[in-house]
């Protein structure tokens, strides 16, 4: 198979294909960095609704928190069952054409740190470990609720991703049904497990460790790589080295390694264009639907939109909206670029 010519690659986690056109990316990399002026944020912003001691939009006052701060989203997209009255009325006459069902759930906001100006790459591993432990604790308590089947932890970073304000924070949406992406990943991992009698991501990680071409960073318990089937230019998949279904089952040593790999990945991202790198990232683990999930392997996805500089982003339009995703830069080239970036944040270099 000639990877220099146009070809398609399959994402085994979703069953979806991506079109790769490496011949279009052959023009040499000029390495230009269109610098954008980033505002110098203060450590505390009196007008920020996430800073300690400040008043939120609905009048509630934030505690003087010292590590992380987790609260129920004041504008929650999902409501618990006591707020949802019965099933939505169906107007269907033909079965399947007007399907709707009630959806209950809970939404949380998790602030990473009291400091308004420090995002993940600038927090210490210890500080990120507090974030990881908060995610794990919230996942356990939300996942234990009878009306919750999935807990989605995610961070939307940067104005280009629609993040409404800069104080570093993540969100957790817990839902009564398993959402599309993890539902598809459950199905594909289950099929692979029953066909091969082994775990998809255990096998995949082993193959990636043999070739090494797509590995970006690693530690004792986690590996970060640009997946073979990456859609976004600098997409990264973080995989637990040992088979386990979710974040809560990771012990403190493994969680510290997870914090460390998050720091390594986000430092490389910021160093790529020397800008606070925007992305959507999220954790994927087994559903809390009372089924056994031996097929599920804990991982995290980073989907960053930037392509060529701090200002040139990839648009998923045209053929990609109507047909399928497409990329020019190969996963191997993207991984090499990220791997070769310094491990020290550009703001902290002498
Ligand atoms: P972003 O991560 O997209 O910036 O969203 C921040 C969340 O914070 C958003 O879901 C919530 C919004 O509903 N929020 C509050 O819960 N309270 C507030 O006072 C403002 C914003
Ligand atoms: Zn703030």
GROMACS .gro file of C-alpha atoms and ligand atoms in nm:
model
  372
    1UNK     CA    1   0.000   0.000   0.000
    2UNK     CA    2   0.143   0.337  -0.108
    3UNK     CA    3   0.078   0.596   0.163
    4UNK     CA    4   0.215   0.876  -0.060
    5UNK     CA    5  -0.083   0.856  -0.294
    6UNK     CA    6  -0.444   0.939  -0.203
    7UNK     CA    7  -0.597   0.669   0.014
    8UNK     CA    8  -0.859   0.610   0.286
    9UNK     CA    9  -0.800   0.500   0.643
   10UNK     CA   10  -1.056   0.346   0.878
   11UNK     CA   11  -1.115   0.443   1.239
   12UNK     CA   12  -1.182   0.109   1.411
   13UNK     CA   13  -1.334   0.285   1.714
   14UNK     CA   14  -1.613   0.440   1.508
   15UNK     CA   15  -1.612   0.242   1.183
   16UNK     CA   16  -1.577   0.573   0.992
   17UNK     CA   17  -1.328   0.638   0.710
   18UNK     CA   18  -1.105   0.940   0.648
   19UNK     CA   19  -0.964   1.043   0.308
   20UNK     CA   20  -0.587   1.115   0.311
   21UNK     CA   21  -0.424   1.317   0.030
   22UNK     CA   22  -0.050   1.338   0.119
   23UNK     CA   23   0.053   1.455  -0.229
   24UNK     CA   24  -0.123   1.786  -0.158
   25UNK     CA   25   0.092   1.847   0.152
   26UNK     CA   26   0.424   1.798  -0.021
   27UNK     CA   27   0.495   2.170  -0.042
   28UNK     CA   28   0.771   2.231   0.212
   29UNK     CA   29   0.683   2.348   0.560
   30UNK     CA   30   0.785   2.713   0.584
   31UNK     CA   31   0.769   2.709   0.961
   32UNK     CA   32   0.624   3.059   0.970
   33UNK     CA   33   0.458   3.154   1.294
   34UNK     CA   34   0.194   3.416   1.239
   35UNK     CA   35   0.205   3.550   1.593
   36UNK     CA   36  -0.117   3.670   1.743
   37UNK     CA   37  -0.116   3.909   2.033
   38UNK     CA   38  -0.248   3.714   2.330
   39UNK     CA   39  -0.389   3.916   2.619
   40UNK     CA   40  -0.184   3.893   2.938
   41UNK     CA   41  -0.448   3.760   3.176
   42UNK     CA   42  -0.442   3.851   3.545
   43UNK     CA   43  -0.426   3.580   3.814
   44UNK     CA   44  -0.760   3.709   3.945
   45UNK     CA   45  -1.029   3.884   3.741
   46UNK     CA   46  -1.305   4.056   3.942
   47UNK     CA   47  -1.544   4.028   3.645
   48UNK     CA   48  -1.491   3.650   3.592
   49UNK     CA   49  -1.778   3.427   3.703
   50UNK     CA   50  -1.541   3.136   3.776
   51UNK     CA   51  -1.280   3.312   3.994
   52UNK     CA   52  -1.293   3.237   4.370
   53UNK     CA   53  -1.525   3.459   4.574
   54UNK     CA   54  -1.700   3.602   4.266
   55UNK     CA   55  -2.074   3.605   4.199
   56UNK     CA   56  -2.208   3.396   3.910
   57UNK     CA   57  -2.481   3.504   3.665
   58UNK     CA   58  -2.756   3.358   3.885
   59UNK     CA   59  -2.637   3.533   4.204
   60UNK     CA   60  -2.458   3.233   4.362
   61UNK     CA   61  -2.119   3.310   4.517
   62UNK     CA   62  -1.816   3.090   4.442
   63UNK     CA   63  -1.625   2.963   4.748
   64UNK     CA   64  -1.264   3.071   4.805
   65UNK     CA   65  -1.150   2.743   4.650
   66UNK     CA   66  -0.781   2.648   4.652
   67UNK     CA   67  -0.757   2.360   4.398
   68UNK     CA   68  -1.052   2.261   4.183
   69UNK     CA   69  -1.413   2.381   4.206
   70UNK     CA   70  -1.705   2.178   4.075
   71UNK     CA   71  -2.063   2.310   4.057
   72UNK     CA   72  -2.393   2.233   3.882
   73UNK     CA   73  -2.407   2.424   3.553
   74UNK     CA   74  -2.643   2.719   3.602
   75UNK     CA   75  -2.765   2.680   3.244
   76UNK     CA   76  -2.771   2.302   3.229
   77UNK     CA   77  -2.855   2.137   2.896
   78UNK     CA   78  -3.004   1.839   3.082
   79UNK     CA   79  -3.237   1.817   3.379
   80UNK     CA   80  -3.276   1.539   3.639
   81UNK     CA   81  -3.595   1.326   3.630
   82UNK     CA   82  -3.782   1.528   3.896
   83UNK     CA   83  -3.766   1.826   3.657
   84UNK     CA   84  -3.879   1.635   3.347
   85UNK     CA   85  -4.250   1.560   3.341
   86UNK     CA   86  -4.319   1.237   3.156
   87UNK     CA   87  -4.233   1.138   2.800
   88UNK     CA   88  -4.251   1.400   2.525
   89UNK     CA   89  -4.570   1.349   2.334
   90UNK     CA   90  -4.510   1.163   2.010
   91UNK     CA   91  -4.692   1.280   1.699
   92UNK     CA   92  -4.576   0.976   1.504
   93UNK     CA   93  -4.813   0.794   1.277
   94UNK     CA   94  -4.547   0.602   1.080
   95UNK     CA   95  -4.314   0.416   1.314
   96UNK     CA   96  -3.957   0.548   1.311
   97UNK     CA   97  -4.014   0.875   1.127
   98UNK     CA   98  -4.074   1.103   1.424
   99UNK     CA   99  -3.883   0.934   1.704
  100UNK     CA  100  -3.827   1.125   2.025
  101UNK     CA  101  -3.770   1.024   2.383
  102UNK     CA  102  -3.722   1.203   2.711
  103UNK     CA  103  -3.360   1.265   2.810
  104UNK     CA  104  -3.261   1.333   3.167
  105UNK     CA  105  -2.919   1.414   3.306
  106UNK     CA  106  -2.694   1.655   3.491
  107UNK     CA  107  -2.431   1.909   3.382
  108UNK     CA  108  -2.137   2.025   3.589
  109UNK     CA  109  -1.863   2.282   3.546
  110UNK     CA  110  -1.518   2.196   3.690
  111UNK     CA  111  -1.267   2.481   3.735
  112UNK     CA  112  -0.908   2.360   3.714
  113UNK     CA  113  -0.754   2.607   3.957
  114UNK     CA  114  -0.832   2.936   4.135
  115UNK     CA  115  -0.587   3.106   3.900
  116UNK     CA  116  -0.766   3.277   3.614
  117UNK     CA  117  -0.460   3.269   3.386
  118UNK     CA  118  -0.329   2.911   3.410
  119UNK     CA  119  -0.444   2.648   3.163
  120UNK     CA  120  -0.344   2.279   3.179
  121UNK     CA  121   0.008   2.313   3.026
  122UNK     CA  122   0.102   2.575   3.286
  123UNK     CA  123  -0.032   2.390   3.591
  124UNK     CA  124   0.202   2.155   3.778
  125UNK     CA  125   0.148   1.779   3.756
  126UNK     CA  126   0.026   1.789   4.120
  127UNK     CA  127  -0.229   2.056   4.032
  128UNK     CA  128  -0.347   1.858   3.727
  129UNK     CA  129  -0.375   1.550   3.952
  130UNK     CA  130  -0.634   1.744   4.158
  131UNK     CA  131  -0.828   1.799   3.834
  132UNK     CA  132  -0.801   1.430   3.739
  133UNK     CA  133  -0.918   1.321   4.086
  134UNK     CA  134  -1.213   1.564   4.069
  135UNK     CA  135  -1.312   1.421   3.729
  136UNK     CA  136  -1.288   1.068   3.872
  137UNK     CA  137  -1.492   1.150   4.187
  138UNK     CA  138  -1.764   1.325   3.985
  139UNK     CA  139  -1.771   1.036   3.738
  140UNK     CA  140  -1.826   0.786   4.022
  141UNK     CA  141  -2.107   0.983   4.186
  142UNK     CA  142  -2.283   1.071   3.860
  143UNK     CA  143  -2.238   0.720   3.716
  144UNK     CA  144  -2.397   0.570   4.030
  145UNK     CA  145  -2.727   0.753   3.972
  146UNK     CA  146  -3.006   0.526   3.851
  147UNK     CA  147  -3.103   0.762   3.565
  148UNK     CA  148  -2.746   0.806   3.432
  149UNK     CA  149  -2.586   0.573   3.174
  150UNK     CA  150  -2.291   0.780   3.060
  151UNK     CA  151  -2.061   1.046   3.205
  152UNK     CA  152  -1.884   1.264   2.949
  153UNK     CA  153  -1.594   1.474   3.081
  154UNK     CA  154  -1.468   1.733   2.833
  155UNK     CA  155  -1.281   2.059   2.792
  156UNK     CA  156  -1.356   2.314   2.523
  157UNK     CA  157  -1.056   2.544   2.508
  158UNK     CA  158  -1.020   2.874   2.324
  159UNK     CA  159  -1.259   3.122   2.168
  160UNK     CA  160  -1.240   2.944   1.828
  161UNK     CA  161  -1.393   2.637   1.998
  162UNK     CA  162  -1.680   2.847   2.131
  163UNK     CA  163  -1.546   2.855   2.486
  164UNK     CA  164  -1.726   3.147   2.648
  165UNK     CA  165  -1.450   3.268   2.877
  166UNK     CA  166  -1.082   3.212   2.957
  167UNK     CA  167  -1.080   3.089   3.320
  168UNK     CA  168  -0.956   2.730   3.271
  169UNK     CA  169  -1.243   2.489   3.323
  170UNK     CA  170  -1.396   2.170   3.193
  171UNK     CA  171  -1.751   2.042   3.181
  172UNK     CA  172  -1.921   1.715   3.265
  173UNK     CA  173  -2.247   1.613   3.101
  174UNK     CA  174  -2.405   1.298   3.244
  175UNK     CA  175  -2.686   1.151   3.035
  176UNK     CA  176  -2.968   0.899   3.062
  177UNK     CA  177  -2.865   0.743   2.729
  178UNK     CA  178  -2.516   0.669   2.597
  179UNK     CA  179  -2.437   0.954   2.349
  180UNK     CA  180  -2.357   0.877   1.981
  181UNK     CA  181  -1.975   0.869   1.995
  182UNK     CA  182  -1.927   0.645   2.300
  183UNK     CA  183  -2.221   0.430   2.182
  184UNK     CA  184  -2.045   0.372   1.848
  185UNK     CA  185  -1.714   0.304   2.027
  186UNK     CA  186  -1.890   0.054   2.254
  187UNK     CA  187  -2.030  -0.132   1.955
  188UNK     CA  188  -1.700  -0.141   1.762
  189UNK     CA  189  -1.492  -0.243   2.066
  190UNK     CA  190  -1.747  -0.512   2.150
  191UNK     CA  191  -1.738  -0.653   1.793
  192UNK     CA  192  -1.357  -0.655   1.795
  193UNK     CA  193  -1.348  -0.822   2.137
  194UNK     CA  194  -1.583  -1.100   2.035
  195UNK     CA  195  -1.405  -1.162   1.701
  196UNK     CA  196  -1.042  -1.143   1.820
  197UNK     CA  197  -1.082  -1.238   2.189
  198UNK     CA  198  -0.861  -0.944   2.276
  199UNK     CA  199  -0.902  -0.570   2.333
  200UNK     CA  200  -0.890  -0.339   2.029
  201UNK     CA  201  -0.686  -0.063   2.194
  202UNK     CA  202  -0.447  -0.308   2.369
  203UNK     CA  203  -0.369  -0.459   2.027
  204UNK     CA  204  -0.353  -0.118   1.858
  205UNK     CA  205  -0.117   0.026   2.122
  206UNK     CA  206   0.115  -0.273   2.090
  207UNK     CA  207   0.135  -0.226   1.712
  208UNK     CA  208   0.200   0.148   1.753
  209UNK     CA  209   0.476   0.079   2.005
  210UNK     CA  210   0.639  -0.157   1.755
  211UNK     CA  211   0.647   0.100   1.473
  212UNK     CA  212   0.683   0.415   1.689
  213UNK     CA  213   0.614   0.649   1.392
  214UNK     CA  214   0.294   0.795   1.536
  215UNK     CA  215   0.398   0.814   1.904
  216UNK     CA  216   0.418   1.169   2.042
  217UNK     CA  217   0.485   1.119   2.415
  218UNK     CA  218   0.465   0.845   2.677
  219UNK     CA  219   0.517   0.761   3.042
  220UNK     CA  220   0.482   0.449   3.255
  221UNK     CA  221   0.102   0.434   3.232
  222UNK     CA  222  -0.004   0.638   2.926
  223UNK     CA  223   0.085   0.683   2.561
  224UNK     CA  224  -0.007   0.983   2.343
  225UNK     CA  225  -0.009   0.932   1.966
  226UNK     CA  226  -0.156   1.071   1.648
  227UNK     CA  227  -0.394   0.789   1.555
  228UNK     CA  228  -0.350   0.624   1.213
  229UNK     CA  229  -0.704   0.742   1.129
  230UNK     CA  230  -0.671   1.102   1.262
  231UNK     CA  231  -0.911   1.353   1.107
  232UNK     CA  232  -0.795   1.679   1.270
  233UNK     CA  233  -0.443   1.792   1.164
  234UNK     CA  234  -0.285   1.746   1.508
  235UNK     CA  235  -0.540   1.513   1.663
  236UNK     CA  236  -0.409   1.306   1.955
  237UNK     CA  237  -0.534   0.989   2.119
  238UNK     CA  238  -0.414   0.924   2.475
  239UNK     CA  239  -0.434   0.554   2.563
  240UNK     CA  240  -0.393   0.385   2.902
  241UNK     CA  241  -0.101   0.142   2.874
  242UNK     CA  242  -0.284  -0.120   3.080
  243UNK     CA  243  -0.634  -0.246   3.003
  244UNK     CA  244  -0.895  -0.076   3.221
  245UNK     CA  245  -1.246   0.053   3.149
  246UNK     CA  246  -1.247   0.408   3.284
  247UNK     CA  247  -1.076   0.683   3.486
  248UNK     CA  248  -1.220   0.584   3.828
  249UNK     CA  249  -1.052   0.240   3.808
  250UNK     CA  250  -0.708   0.403   3.769
  251UNK     CA  251  -0.504   0.410   4.093
  252UNK     CA  252  -0.322   0.723   4.218
  253UNK     CA  253   0.005   0.635   4.040
  254UNK     CA  254  -0.181   0.588   3.710
  255UNK     CA  255  -0.380   0.908   3.763
  256UNK     CA  256  -0.055   1.096   3.824
  257UNK     CA  257   0.075   0.954   3.494
  258UNK     CA  258  -0.248   1.067   3.328
  259UNK     CA  259  -0.192   1.419   3.469
  260UNK     CA  260   0.166   1.406   3.340
  261UNK     CA  261   0.066   1.301   2.988
  262UNK     CA  262  -0.200   1.576   2.976
  263UNK     CA  263   0.071   1.826   3.065
  264UNK     CA  264   0.314   1.684   2.807
  265UNK     CA  265   0.054   1.691   2.528
  266UNK     CA  266  -0.075   2.041   2.602
  267UNK     CA  267   0.282   2.183   2.630
  268UNK     CA  268   0.362   2.041   2.287
  269UNK     CA  269   0.039   2.186   2.152
  270UNK     CA  270   0.117   2.535   2.289
  271UNK     CA  271   0.474   2.512   2.155
  272UNK     CA  272   0.360   2.420   1.802
  273UNK     CA  273   0.256   2.775   1.707
  274UNK     CA  274   0.362   2.945   2.033
  275UNK     CA  275   0.005   3.025   2.121
  276UNK     CA  276  -0.248   2.897   2.376
  277UNK     CA  277  -0.361   2.604   2.157
  278UNK     CA  278  -0.739   2.562   2.121
  279UNK     CA  279  -0.901   2.219   2.123
  280UNK     CA  280  -1.191   2.007   2.234
  281UNK     CA  281  -1.074   1.717   2.444
  282UNK     CA  282  -1.268   1.451   2.627
  283UNK     CA  283  -1.238   1.129   2.821
  284UNK     CA  284  -1.393   0.807   2.691
  285UNK     CA  285  -1.462   0.516   2.922
  286UNK     CA  286  -1.722   0.243   2.963
  287UNK     CA  287  -2.091   0.335   3.005
  288UNK     CA  288  -2.260   0.302   3.348
  289UNK     CA  289  -2.549   0.100   3.210
  290UNK     CA  290  -2.520  -0.205   3.441
  291UNK     CA  291  -2.367  -0.418   3.161
  292UNK     CA  292  -2.021  -0.570   3.193
  293UNK     CA  293  -1.777  -0.397   2.957
  294UNK     CA  294  -1.465  -0.614   2.924
  295UNK     CA  295  -1.416  -0.463   2.575
  296UNK     CA  296  -1.380  -0.103   2.696
  297UNK     CA  297  -1.033   0.055   2.712
  298UNK     CA  298  -1.001   0.399   2.875
  299UNK     CA  299  -0.868   0.676   2.648
  300UNK     CA  300  -0.887   1.051   2.578
  301UNK     CA  301  -0.929   1.235   2.247
  302UNK     CA  302  -0.784   1.576   2.162
  303UNK     CA  303  -0.945   1.741   1.859
  304UNK     CA  304  -0.761   2.069   1.782
  305UNK     CA  305  -0.870   2.279   1.483
  306UNK     CA  306  -0.544   2.462   1.399
  307UNK     CA  307  -0.369   2.361   1.077
  308UNK     CA  308  -0.085   2.583   0.963
  309UNK     CA  309  -0.045   2.864   1.215
  310UNK     CA  310  -0.203   3.027   1.516
  311UNK     CA  311  -0.471   3.167   1.286
  312UNK     CA  312  -0.514   2.917   1.000
  313UNK     CA  313  -0.763   2.652   1.106
  314UNK     CA  314  -0.905   2.352   0.928
  315UNK     CA  315  -1.265   2.385   0.814
  316UNK     CA  316  -1.482   2.075   0.794
  317UNK     CA  317  -1.679   2.193   0.492
  318UNK     CA  318  -1.773   2.100   0.136
  319UNK     CA  319  -1.684   1.738   0.060
  320UNK     CA  320  -1.623   1.681   0.430
  321UNK     CA  321  -1.979   1.783   0.523
  322UNK     CA  322  -2.139   1.605   0.231
  323UNK     CA  323  -1.899   1.314   0.187
  324UNK     CA  324  -1.634   1.234   0.446
  325UNK     CA  325  -1.345   1.400   0.636
  326UNK     CA  326  -1.022   1.461   0.444
  327UNK     CA  327  -0.666   1.557   0.541
  328UNK     CA  328  -0.343   1.649   0.358
  329UNK     CA  329  -0.086   1.627   0.637
  330UNK     CA  330  -0.038   1.258   0.724
  331UNK     CA  331  -0.074   1.133   1.080
  332UNK     CA  332   0.293   1.027   1.065
  333UNK     CA  333   0.415   1.377   0.969
  334UNK     CA  334   0.195   1.541   1.235
  335UNK     CA  335   0.330   1.300   1.499
  336UNK     CA  336   0.690   1.370   1.400
  337UNK     CA  337   0.633   1.746   1.424
  338UNK     CA  338   0.474   1.718   1.768
  339UNK     CA  339   0.729   1.466   1.897
  340UNK     CA  340   1.021   1.693   1.804
  341UNK     CA  341   0.882   1.998   1.986
  342UNK     CA  342   1.044   2.098   2.319
  343UNK     CA  343   0.899   1.959   2.644
  344UNK     CA  344   0.930   2.298   2.813
  345UNK     CA  345   0.653   2.553   2.761
  346UNK     CA  346   0.757   2.842   2.536
  347UNK     CA  347   0.661   3.095   2.804
  348UNK     CA  348   0.897   2.931   3.053
  349UNK     CA  349   1.202   2.900   2.830
  350UNK     CA  350   1.498   3.123   2.907
  351LIG     P1  351  -1.782   2.697   2.802
  351LIG     O1  352  -1.695   2.585   2.855
  351LIG     O2  353  -1.839   2.666   2.669
  351LIG     O3  354  -1.715   2.831   2.811
  351LIG     O4  355  -1.907   2.707   2.901
  351LIG     C1  356  -1.901   2.743   3.035
  351LIG     C2  357  -2.023   2.688   3.104
  351LIG     O5  358  -2.044   2.761   3.226
  351LIG     C3  359  -2.149   2.702   3.021
  351LIG     O6  360  -2.202   2.573   3.002
  351LIG     C4  361  -2.182   2.777   3.246
  351LIG     C5  362  -2.241   2.789   3.107
  351LIG     O7  363  -2.372   2.740   3.105
  351LIG     N1  364  -2.204   2.894   3.332
  351LIG     C6  365  -2.256   2.878   3.459
  351LIG     O8  366  -2.289   2.765   3.497
  351LIG     N2  367  -2.271   2.986   3.542
  351LIG     C7  368  -2.240   3.114   3.507
  351LIG     O9  369  -2.254   3.205   3.589
  351LIG     C8  370  -2.193   3.142   3.370
  351LIG     C9  371  -2.170   3.023   3.279
  352LIG    ZN1  372  -1.144   3.369   3.658
   0.00000   0.00000   0.00000
